[in-house]
Amino acid sequence: MIKKRINLTAEGKKELEAELEELIKSRPVIAEKIATARAFGDLSENEEYSSARNEQKIAESRILEIQELLKMMVKLP
């Protein structure tokens, strides 16, 4: 298996790490939105619930993407 490598400046790495940190911090907030929306009742017609779940899906996808990018990183000056 060939490991893919990406080129990333120190500044780019810092930006990705900061974004990752913010996304991880957003997890409890998103979970609270989901819990609150769930309390509204019928989930099939609950726009708040759907929106919060979509927000969670996007955040989790981006977290995984950044983590993978950081694993494949080749540091540039």
mmCIF file of the C-alpha atoms, coordinates in Angstrom:
data_MODEL
# 
_entry.id   MODEL 
# 
loop_
_atom_site.group_PDB 
_atom_site.id 
_atom_site.type_symbol 
_atom_site.label_atom_id 
_atom_site.label_alt_id 
_atom_site.label_comp_id 
_atom_site.label_asym_id 
_atom_site.label_entity_id 
_atom_site.label_seq_id 
_atom_site.pdbx_PDB_ins_code 
_atom_site.Cartn_x 
_atom_site.Cartn_y 
_atom_site.Cartn_z 
_atom_site.occupancy 
_atom_site.B_iso_or_equiv 
_atom_site.pdbx_formal_charge 
_atom_site.auth_seq_id 
_atom_site.auth_comp_id 
_atom_site.auth_asym_id 
_atom_site.auth_atom_id 
_atom_site.pdbx_PDB_model_num 
ATOM 1  C CA . MET A 1 1  ? 0.000   0.000  0.000  1.00 0.00 ? 1  MET A CA 1 
ATOM 2  C CA . ILE A 1 2  ? 1.342   3.408  -0.996 1.00 0.00 ? 2  ILE A CA 1 
ATOM 3  C CA . LYS A 1 3  ? 0.897   6.132  1.575  1.00 0.00 ? 3  LYS A CA 1 
ATOM 4  C CA . LYS A 1 4  ? -0.249  9.399  0.090  1.00 0.00 ? 4  LYS A CA 1 
ATOM 5  C CA . ARG A 1 5  ? 1.627   12.499 1.238  1.00 0.00 ? 5  ARG A CA 1 
ATOM 6  C CA . ILE A 1 6  ? 0.578   16.130 1.039  1.00 0.00 ? 6  ILE A CA 1 
ATOM 7  C CA . ASN A 1 7  ? 2.678   19.269 1.176  1.00 0.00 ? 7  ASN A CA 1 
ATOM 8  C CA . LEU A 1 8  ? 1.672   21.707 3.872  1.00 0.00 ? 8  LEU A CA 1 
ATOM 9  C CA . THR A 1 9  ? 3.324   24.841 5.201  1.00 0.00 ? 9  THR A CA 1 
ATOM 10 C CA . ALA A 1 10 ? 3.647   25.441 8.928  1.00 0.00 ? 10 ALA A CA 1 
ATOM 11 C CA . GLU A 1 11 ? 0.964   28.134 8.619  1.00 0.00 ? 11 GLU A CA 1 
ATOM 12 C CA . GLY A 1 12 ? -1.335  25.756 6.746  1.00 0.00 ? 12 GLY A CA 1 
ATOM 13 C CA . LYS A 1 13 ? -0.849  23.138 9.439  1.00 0.00 ? 13 LYS A CA 1 
ATOM 14 C CA . LYS A 1 14 ? -1.695  25.679 12.155 1.00 0.00 ? 14 LYS A CA 1 
ATOM 15 C CA . GLU A 1 15 ? -4.849  26.685 10.289 1.00 0.00 ? 15 GLU A CA 1 
ATOM 16 C CA . LEU A 1 16 ? -5.975  23.076 9.938  1.00 0.00 ? 16 LEU A CA 1 
ATOM 17 C CA . GLU A 1 17 ? -5.228  22.364 13.605 1.00 0.00 ? 17 GLU A CA 1 
ATOM 18 C CA . ALA A 1 18 ? -7.199  25.453 14.664 1.00 0.00 ? 18 ALA A CA 1 
ATOM 19 C CA . GLU A 1 19 ? -10.143 24.430 12.488 1.00 0.00 ? 19 GLU A CA 1 
ATOM 20 C CA . LEU A 1 20 ? -9.989  20.903 13.900 1.00 0.00 ? 20 LEU A CA 1 
ATOM 21 C CA . GLU A 1 21 ? -9.983  22.240 17.457 1.00 0.00 ? 21 GLU A CA 1 
ATOM 22 C CA . GLU A 1 22 ? -13.029 24.430 16.761 1.00 0.00 ? 22 GLU A CA 1 
ATOM 23 C CA . LEU A 1 23 ? -14.904 21.556 15.159 1.00 0.00 ? 23 LEU A CA 1 
ATOM 24 C CA . ILE A 1 24 ? -14.160 19.279 18.098 1.00 0.00 ? 24 ILE A CA 1 
ATOM 25 C CA . LYS A 1 25 ? -15.344 21.999 20.490 1.00 0.00 ? 25 LYS A CA 1 
ATOM 26 C CA . SER A 1 26 ? -18.574 22.283 18.490 1.00 0.00 ? 26 SER A CA 1 
ATOM 27 C CA . ARG A 1 27 ? -19.523 18.642 19.129 1.00 0.00 ? 27 ARG A CA 1 
ATOM 28 C CA . PRO A 1 28 ? -21.289 19.244 22.480 1.00 0.00 ? 28 PRO A CA 1 
ATOM 29 C CA . VAL A 1 29 ? -23.131 22.259 21.050 1.00 0.00 ? 29 VAL A CA 1 
ATOM 30 C CA . ILE A 1 30 ? -24.374 20.237 18.096 1.00 0.00 ? 30 ILE A CA 1 
ATOM 31 C CA . ALA A 1 31 ? -25.332 17.336 20.376 1.00 0.00 ? 31 ALA A CA 1 
ATOM 32 C CA . GLU A 1 32 ? -27.360 19.767 22.491 1.00 0.00 ? 32 GLU A CA 1 
ATOM 33 C CA . LYS A 1 33 ? -29.133 21.081 19.377 1.00 0.00 ? 33 LYS A CA 1 
ATOM 34 C CA . ILE A 1 34 ? -30.015 17.505 18.422 1.00 0.00 ? 34 ILE A CA 1 
ATOM 35 C CA . ALA A 1 35 ? -31.300 16.722 21.916 1.00 0.00 ? 35 ALA A CA 1 
ATOM 36 C CA . THR A 1 36 ? -33.382 19.898 22.014 1.00 0.00 ? 36 THR A CA 1 
ATOM 37 C CA . ALA A 1 37 ? -34.821 19.275 18.559 1.00 0.00 ? 37 ALA A CA 1 
ATOM 38 C CA . ARG A 1 38 ? -35.566 15.649 19.426 1.00 0.00 ? 38 ARG A CA 1 
ATOM 39 C CA . ALA A 1 39 ? -37.718 16.884 22.296 1.00 0.00 ? 39 ALA A CA 1 
ATOM 40 C CA . PHE A 1 40 ? -39.975 18.673 19.799 1.00 0.00 ? 40 PHE A CA 1 
ATOM 41 C CA . GLY A 1 41 ? -41.495 15.347 18.811 1.00 0.00 ? 41 GLY A CA 1 
ATOM 42 C CA . ASP A 1 42 ? -41.986 13.683 15.431 1.00 0.00 ? 42 ASP A CA 1 
ATOM 43 C CA . LEU A 1 43 ? -38.536 13.499 13.867 1.00 0.00 ? 43 LEU A CA 1 
ATOM 44 C CA . SER A 1 44 ? -39.804 12.850 10.343 1.00 0.00 ? 44 SER A CA 1 
ATOM 45 C CA . GLU A 1 45 ? -41.152 16.397 10.063 1.00 0.00 ? 45 GLU A CA 1 
ATOM 46 C CA . ASN A 1 46 ? -38.767 18.100 12.477 1.00 0.00 ? 46 ASN A CA 1 
ATOM 47 C CA . GLU A 1 47 ? -36.691 20.625 10.513 1.00 0.00 ? 47 GLU A CA 1 
ATOM 48 C CA . GLU A 1 48 ? -34.628 21.598 13.563 1.00 0.00 ? 48 GLU A CA 1 
ATOM 49 C CA . TYR A 1 49 ? -33.641 17.971 14.090 1.00 0.00 ? 49 TYR A CA 1 
ATOM 50 C CA . SER A 1 50 ? -32.787 17.437 10.420 1.00 0.00 ? 50 SER A CA 1 
ATOM 51 C CA . SER A 1 51 ? -30.742 20.617 10.368 1.00 0.00 ? 51 SER A CA 1 
ATOM 52 C CA . ALA A 1 52 ? -28.822 19.702 13.530 1.00 0.00 ? 52 ALA A CA 1 
ATOM 53 C CA . ARG A 1 53 ? -28.118 16.176 12.241 1.00 0.00 ? 53 ARG A CA 1 
ATOM 54 C CA . ASN A 1 54 ? -26.882 17.633 8.953  1.00 0.00 ? 54 ASN A CA 1 
ATOM 55 C CA . GLU A 1 55 ? -24.639 20.048 10.858 1.00 0.00 ? 55 GLU A CA 1 
ATOM 56 C CA . GLN A 1 56 ? -23.271 17.091 12.822 1.00 0.00 ? 56 GLN A CA 1 
ATOM 57 C CA . LYS A 1 57 ? -22.652 15.099 9.638  1.00 0.00 ? 57 LYS A CA 1 
ATOM 58 C CA . ILE A 1 58 ? -20.751 17.987 8.034  1.00 0.00 ? 58 ILE A CA 1 
ATOM 59 C CA . ALA A 1 59 ? -18.665 18.638 11.164 1.00 0.00 ? 59 ALA A CA 1 
ATOM 60 C CA . GLU A 1 60 ? -17.760 14.972 11.643 1.00 0.00 ? 60 GLU A CA 1 
ATOM 61 C CA . SER A 1 61 ? -16.840 14.587 7.977  1.00 0.00 ? 61 SER A CA 1 
ATOM 62 C CA . ARG A 1 62 ? -14.581 17.631 8.142  1.00 0.00 ? 62 ARG A CA 1 
ATOM 63 C CA . ILE A 1 63 ? -12.971 16.393 11.383 1.00 0.00 ? 63 ILE A CA 1 
ATOM 64 C CA . LEU A 1 64 ? -12.089 13.100 9.700  1.00 0.00 ? 64 LEU A CA 1 
ATOM 65 C CA . GLU A 1 65 ? -10.844 14.906 6.601  1.00 0.00 ? 65 GLU A CA 1 
ATOM 66 C CA . ILE A 1 66 ? -8.538  17.207 8.596  1.00 0.00 ? 66 ILE A CA 1 
ATOM 67 C CA . GLN A 1 67 ? -7.238  14.333 10.695 1.00 0.00 ? 67 GLN A CA 1 
ATOM 68 C CA . GLU A 1 68 ? -6.357  12.418 7.528  1.00 0.00 ? 68 GLU A CA 1 
ATOM 69 C CA . LEU A 1 69 ? -4.698  15.477 5.979  1.00 0.00 ? 69 LEU A CA 1 
ATOM 70 C CA . LEU A 1 70 ? -2.581  15.975 9.068  1.00 0.00 ? 70 LEU A CA 1 
ATOM 71 C CA . LYS A 1 71 ? -1.528  12.302 9.015  1.00 0.00 ? 71 LYS A CA 1 
ATOM 72 C CA . MET A 1 72 ? -0.389  12.626 5.393  1.00 0.00 ? 72 MET A CA 1 
ATOM 73 C CA . MET A 1 73 ? 1.402   15.925 5.926  1.00 0.00 ? 73 MET A CA 1 
ATOM 74 C CA . VAL A 1 74 ? 4.864   16.708 4.622  1.00 0.00 ? 74 VAL A CA 1 
ATOM 75 C CA . LYS A 1 75 ? 6.085   19.856 6.336  1.00 0.00 ? 75 LYS A CA 1 
ATOM 76 C CA . LEU A 1 76 ? 7.279   22.664 4.071  1.00 0.00 ? 76 LEU A CA 1 
ATOM 77 C CA . PRO A 1 77 ? 9.168   25.813 5.108  1.00 0.00 ? 77 PRO A CA 1 
# 
